[in-house]
Coordinates of C-alpha atoms (C1' of nucleotides) in Angstrom, one line a residue:
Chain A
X1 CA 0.0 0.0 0.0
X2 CA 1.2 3.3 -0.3
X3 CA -0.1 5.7 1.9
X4 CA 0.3 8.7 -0.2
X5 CA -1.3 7.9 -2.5
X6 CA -4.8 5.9 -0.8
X7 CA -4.9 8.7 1.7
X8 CA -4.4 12.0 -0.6
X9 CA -6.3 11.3 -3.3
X10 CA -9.8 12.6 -2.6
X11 CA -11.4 9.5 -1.1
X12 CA -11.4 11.1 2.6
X13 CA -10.7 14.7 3.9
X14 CA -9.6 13.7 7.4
X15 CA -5.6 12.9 6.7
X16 CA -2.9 15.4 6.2
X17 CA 0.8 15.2 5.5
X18 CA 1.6 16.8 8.7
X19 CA 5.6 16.0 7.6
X20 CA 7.1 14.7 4.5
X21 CA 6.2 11.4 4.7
X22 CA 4.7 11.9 7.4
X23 CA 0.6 11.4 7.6
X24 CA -1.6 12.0 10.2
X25 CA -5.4 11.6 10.6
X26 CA -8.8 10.3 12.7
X27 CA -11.2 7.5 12.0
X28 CA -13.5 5.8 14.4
X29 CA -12.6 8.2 17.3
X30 CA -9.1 7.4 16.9
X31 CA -6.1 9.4 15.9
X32 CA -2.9 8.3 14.2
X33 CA 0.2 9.5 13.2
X34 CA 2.4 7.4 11.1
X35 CA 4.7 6.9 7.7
X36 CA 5.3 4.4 5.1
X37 CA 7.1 2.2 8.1
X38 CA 4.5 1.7 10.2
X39 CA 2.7 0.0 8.2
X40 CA 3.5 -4.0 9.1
X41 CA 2.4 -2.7 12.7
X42 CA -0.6 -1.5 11.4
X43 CA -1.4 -4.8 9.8
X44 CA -1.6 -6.0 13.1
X45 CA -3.9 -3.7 14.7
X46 CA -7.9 -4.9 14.1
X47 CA -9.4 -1.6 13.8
X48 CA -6.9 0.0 11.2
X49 CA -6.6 -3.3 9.2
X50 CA -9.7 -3.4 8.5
X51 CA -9.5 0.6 8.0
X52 CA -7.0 0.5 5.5
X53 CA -8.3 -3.0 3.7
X54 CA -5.2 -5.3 4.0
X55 CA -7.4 -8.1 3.2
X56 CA -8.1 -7.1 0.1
X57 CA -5.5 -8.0 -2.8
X58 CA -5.0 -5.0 -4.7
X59 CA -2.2 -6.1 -6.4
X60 CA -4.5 -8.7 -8.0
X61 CA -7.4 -6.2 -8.2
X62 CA -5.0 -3.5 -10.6
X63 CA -3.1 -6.9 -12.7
X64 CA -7.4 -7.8 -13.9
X65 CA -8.5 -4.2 -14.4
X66 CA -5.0 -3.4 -16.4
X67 CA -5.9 -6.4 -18.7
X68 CA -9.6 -4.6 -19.6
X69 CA -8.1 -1.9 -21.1
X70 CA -4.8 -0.3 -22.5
X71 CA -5.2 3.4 -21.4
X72 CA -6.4 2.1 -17.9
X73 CA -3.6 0.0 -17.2
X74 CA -1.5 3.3 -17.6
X75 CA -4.1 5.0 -15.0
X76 CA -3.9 1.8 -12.9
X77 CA 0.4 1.7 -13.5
X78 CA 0.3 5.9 -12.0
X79 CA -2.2 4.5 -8.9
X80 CA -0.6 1.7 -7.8
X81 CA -0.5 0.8 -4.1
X82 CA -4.1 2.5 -3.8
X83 CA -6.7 1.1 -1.4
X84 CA -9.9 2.2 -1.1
X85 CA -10.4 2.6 2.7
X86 CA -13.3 1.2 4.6
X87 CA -14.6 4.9 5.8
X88 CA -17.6 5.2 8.6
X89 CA -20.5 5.5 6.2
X90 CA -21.9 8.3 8.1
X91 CA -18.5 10.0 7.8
X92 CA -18.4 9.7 4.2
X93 CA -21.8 10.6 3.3
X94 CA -21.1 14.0 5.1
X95 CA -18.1 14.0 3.6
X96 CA -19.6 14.1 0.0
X97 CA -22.6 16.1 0.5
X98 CA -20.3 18.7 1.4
X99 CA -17.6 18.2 -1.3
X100 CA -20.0 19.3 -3.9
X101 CA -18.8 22.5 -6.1
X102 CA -16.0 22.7 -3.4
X103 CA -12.5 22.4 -3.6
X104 CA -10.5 19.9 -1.4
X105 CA -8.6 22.3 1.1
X106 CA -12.2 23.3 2.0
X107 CA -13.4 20.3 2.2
X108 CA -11.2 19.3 5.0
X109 CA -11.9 22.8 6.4
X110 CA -15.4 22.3 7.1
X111 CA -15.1 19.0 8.3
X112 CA -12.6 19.6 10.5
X113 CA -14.6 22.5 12.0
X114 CA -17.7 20.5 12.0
X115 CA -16.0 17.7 14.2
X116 CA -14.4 20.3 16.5
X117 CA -17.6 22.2 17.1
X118 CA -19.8 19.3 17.8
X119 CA -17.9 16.4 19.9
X120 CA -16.0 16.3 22.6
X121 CA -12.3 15.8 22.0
X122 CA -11.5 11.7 22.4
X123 CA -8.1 11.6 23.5
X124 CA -7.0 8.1 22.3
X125 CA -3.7 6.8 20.6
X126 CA -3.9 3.6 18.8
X127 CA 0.2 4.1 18.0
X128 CA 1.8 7.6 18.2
X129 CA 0.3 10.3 20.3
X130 CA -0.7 13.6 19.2
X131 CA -2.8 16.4 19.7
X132 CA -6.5 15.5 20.9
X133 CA -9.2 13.8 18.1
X134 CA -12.2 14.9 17.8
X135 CA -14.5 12.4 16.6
X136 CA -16.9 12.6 13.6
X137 CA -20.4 13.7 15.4
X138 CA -23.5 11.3 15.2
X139 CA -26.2 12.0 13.1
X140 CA -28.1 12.4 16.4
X141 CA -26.4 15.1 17.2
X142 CA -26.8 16.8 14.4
X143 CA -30.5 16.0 13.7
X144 CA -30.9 18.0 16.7
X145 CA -29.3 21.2 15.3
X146 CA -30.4 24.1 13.0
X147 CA -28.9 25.5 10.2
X148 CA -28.2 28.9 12.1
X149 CA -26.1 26.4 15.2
X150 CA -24.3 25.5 11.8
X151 CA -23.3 28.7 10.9
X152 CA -19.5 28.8 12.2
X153 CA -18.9 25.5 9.8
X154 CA -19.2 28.2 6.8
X155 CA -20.4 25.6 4.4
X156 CA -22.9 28.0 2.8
X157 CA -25.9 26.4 1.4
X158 CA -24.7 22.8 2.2
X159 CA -26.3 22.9 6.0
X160 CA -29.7 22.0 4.8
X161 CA -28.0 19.2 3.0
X162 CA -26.6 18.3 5.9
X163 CA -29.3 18.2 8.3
X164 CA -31.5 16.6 5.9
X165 CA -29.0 13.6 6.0
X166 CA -28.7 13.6 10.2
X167 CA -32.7 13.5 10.0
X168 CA -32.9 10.9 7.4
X169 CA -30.0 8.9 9.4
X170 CA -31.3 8.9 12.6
X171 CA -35.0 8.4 12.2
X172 CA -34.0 5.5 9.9
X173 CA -35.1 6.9 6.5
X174 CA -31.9 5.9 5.0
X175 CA -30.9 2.5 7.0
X176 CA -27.0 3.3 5.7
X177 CA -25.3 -0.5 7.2
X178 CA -28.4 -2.3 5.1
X179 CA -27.1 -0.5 1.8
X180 CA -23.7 -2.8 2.2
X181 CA -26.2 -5.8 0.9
X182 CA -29.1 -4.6 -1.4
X183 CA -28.7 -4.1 -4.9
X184 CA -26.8 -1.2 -5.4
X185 CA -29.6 0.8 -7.3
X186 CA -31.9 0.7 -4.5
X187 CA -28.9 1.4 -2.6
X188 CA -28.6 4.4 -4.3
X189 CA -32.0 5.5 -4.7
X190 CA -31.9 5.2 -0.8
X191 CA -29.4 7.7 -1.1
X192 CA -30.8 10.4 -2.7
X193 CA -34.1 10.5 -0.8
X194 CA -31.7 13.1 1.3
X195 CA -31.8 16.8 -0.2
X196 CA -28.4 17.7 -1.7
X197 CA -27.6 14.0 -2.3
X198 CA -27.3 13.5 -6.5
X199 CA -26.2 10.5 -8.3
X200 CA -22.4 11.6 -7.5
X201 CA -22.8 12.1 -3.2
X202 CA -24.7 9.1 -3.2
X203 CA -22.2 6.8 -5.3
X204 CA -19.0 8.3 -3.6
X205 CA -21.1 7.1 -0.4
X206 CA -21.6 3.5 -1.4
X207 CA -18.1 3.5 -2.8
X208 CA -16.1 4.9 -0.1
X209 CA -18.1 4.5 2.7
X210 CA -19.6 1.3 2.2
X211 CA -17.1 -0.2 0.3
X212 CA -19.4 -0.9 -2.6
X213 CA -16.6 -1.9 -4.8
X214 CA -18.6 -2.1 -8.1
X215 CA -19.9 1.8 -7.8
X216 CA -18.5 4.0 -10.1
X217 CA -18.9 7.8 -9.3
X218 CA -19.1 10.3 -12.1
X219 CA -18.2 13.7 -11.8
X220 CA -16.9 16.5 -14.2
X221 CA -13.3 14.7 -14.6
X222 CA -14.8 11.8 -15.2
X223 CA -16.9 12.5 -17.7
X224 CA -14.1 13.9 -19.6
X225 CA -11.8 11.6 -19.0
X226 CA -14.3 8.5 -20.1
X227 CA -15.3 10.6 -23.6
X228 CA -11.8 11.2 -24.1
X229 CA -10.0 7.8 -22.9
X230 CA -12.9 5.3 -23.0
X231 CA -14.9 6.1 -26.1
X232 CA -17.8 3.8 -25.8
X233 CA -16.8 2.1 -22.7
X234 CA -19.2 1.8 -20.0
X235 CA -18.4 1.4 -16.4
X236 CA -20.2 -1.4 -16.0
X237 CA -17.5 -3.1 -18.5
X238 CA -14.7 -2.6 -15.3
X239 CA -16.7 -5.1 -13.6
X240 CA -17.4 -5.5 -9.8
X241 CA -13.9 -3.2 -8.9
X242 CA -15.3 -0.4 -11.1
X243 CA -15.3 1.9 -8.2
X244 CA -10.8 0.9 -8.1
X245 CA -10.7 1.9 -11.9
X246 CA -12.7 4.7 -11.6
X247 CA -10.0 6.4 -8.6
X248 CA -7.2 5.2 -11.3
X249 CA -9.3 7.6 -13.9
X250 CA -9.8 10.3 -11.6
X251 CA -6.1 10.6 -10.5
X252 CA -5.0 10.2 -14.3
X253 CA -7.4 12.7 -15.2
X254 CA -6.4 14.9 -12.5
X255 CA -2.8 14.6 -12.5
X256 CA -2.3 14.7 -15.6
X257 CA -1.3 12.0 -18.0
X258 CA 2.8 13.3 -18.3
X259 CA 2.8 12.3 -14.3
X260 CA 4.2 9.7 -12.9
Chain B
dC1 C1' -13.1 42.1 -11.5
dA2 C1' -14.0 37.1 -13.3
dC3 C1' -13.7 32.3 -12.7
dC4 C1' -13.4 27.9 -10.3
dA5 C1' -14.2 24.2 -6.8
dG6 C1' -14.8 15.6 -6.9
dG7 C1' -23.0 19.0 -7.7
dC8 C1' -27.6 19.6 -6.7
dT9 C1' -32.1 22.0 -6.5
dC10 C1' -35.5 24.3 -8.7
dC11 C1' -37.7 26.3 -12.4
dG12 C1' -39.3 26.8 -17.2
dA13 C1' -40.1 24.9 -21.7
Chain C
dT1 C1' -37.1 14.8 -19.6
dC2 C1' -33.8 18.3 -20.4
dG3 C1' -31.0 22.6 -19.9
dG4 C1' -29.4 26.3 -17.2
dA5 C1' -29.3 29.8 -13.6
dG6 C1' -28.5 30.1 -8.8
dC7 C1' -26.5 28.7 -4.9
dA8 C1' -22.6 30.2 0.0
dT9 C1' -17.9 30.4 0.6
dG10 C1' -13.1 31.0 -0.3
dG11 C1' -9.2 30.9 -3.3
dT12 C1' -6.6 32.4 -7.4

DNA sequence: CACCAGGCTCCGA
DNA sequence: TCGGAGCATGGT
């Protein structure tokens, strides 16, 4: 795995490169600190392994979906040691409702404010210690605020959005852990009963926070990048790791094919 | 000043 | 069903 790479690249707003080489970042009420080295002791740590997917051969995954194509096993050759990390579904669907016509460094803005100004700080350290965590808030906790009590998060007209979701959440309109096993366009459609959730929020949701492998998120990139790279090619043709193929896209896209 | 940012809602045709 | 303005906020 490279951790660059799976935590930088616009699957989650919550990591930083504090250091070079040096990442830090919260999940599940826990904060971490760490580089490329830590990793075998990660590996042995439940909550993070499953965090970071280490069961999941994406060696294997990149050698199947560079075979499909010739212009995606270039994207897949630029993304390789990418995991796509097993994010609180809550956590991401926030994430995504508030990423839309934003820009990344804001993004991570608003969510770090919205953690700060909602939970108390957890102060837990799975392996380096560091500054206090604050813990993604519940959607209880935010079904029971207004969009004026949101105000300080600055994240303009997304606070109805927001709410809407913590409402939905909580009251059980949108059961999020039972959209891991129904089809994934009811799974979807589930999704964008909340305001402010499109066919982009909701499939970055079952992508990245329910680990829907086969979801394939489409947003203004994309949509070149397919017409462009993909004439005629579906996203259904990449199969059930669609979702892997579509981050290799997206970082090609956005990185520009000359990188490396 | 204009334009953009991992879109969506709402409105009119 | 489709297109396009408007949307809060902040950065360049």
């Amino acid at each position: 795995m490279n951790l660059r790479r799976t935590l930088l690249c616009g699957q989650c707003f919550r990591w930083r490169e504090i250091a070079p080489d040096v990442f830090a970042g919260t999940a599940g009420g826990r904060r971490l600190v760490l580089t490329q080295q830590d990793l075998p002791k990660l590996e042995q740590n439940p909550f993070w392994r499953r965090y970071f997917d280490f069961d999941t051969d994406y060696e294997t995954l990149r050698g199947q979906l560079a075979e499909l194509h010739p212009n995606l096993r270039e994207a897949a050759r630029q993304s390789a040691g990418i995991h796509i990390l097993r994010q609180d579904p809550w956590e991401a669907l926030c994430s995504f409702i508030l990423s839309q016509n934003n820009n990344i460094p804001r993004i991570q803005g608003i969510v770090s404010r919205l953690c700060q100004e909602t939970e108390e700080p957890l102060p837990h350290a799975a392996f380096q210690e560091s500054a206090a965590a604050h813990p993604f808030p519940r959607p209880e906790t935010l079904a029971g605020l207004t969009e004026a009590q949101l105000a300080p998060l600055r994240c303009g007209f997304r606070a109805r959005y927001l709410l809407d979701a913590a409402q939905k959440v909580a009251d059980g309109t949108v059961p999020l852990e039972q959209l891991r096993t129904v089809p994934l366009a009811e799974a979807r459609a589930a999704l964008m009963q909340i305001v402010g959730v499109g066919p982009k929020v909701a499939d970055c949701t079952l992508l990245y926070g329910l680990h829907r492998m086969e979801a394939f998120p489409v947003d203004v990139w994309m949509k070149r990048a397919m017409a462009q790279w993909f004439p005629g090619v579906e996203p259904a043709a990449f199969g059930a790791a669609a979702g892997l193929a579509q981050q290799y896209i997206f970082n090609w896209a956005r990185n520009g094919v000359a990188a490396g």
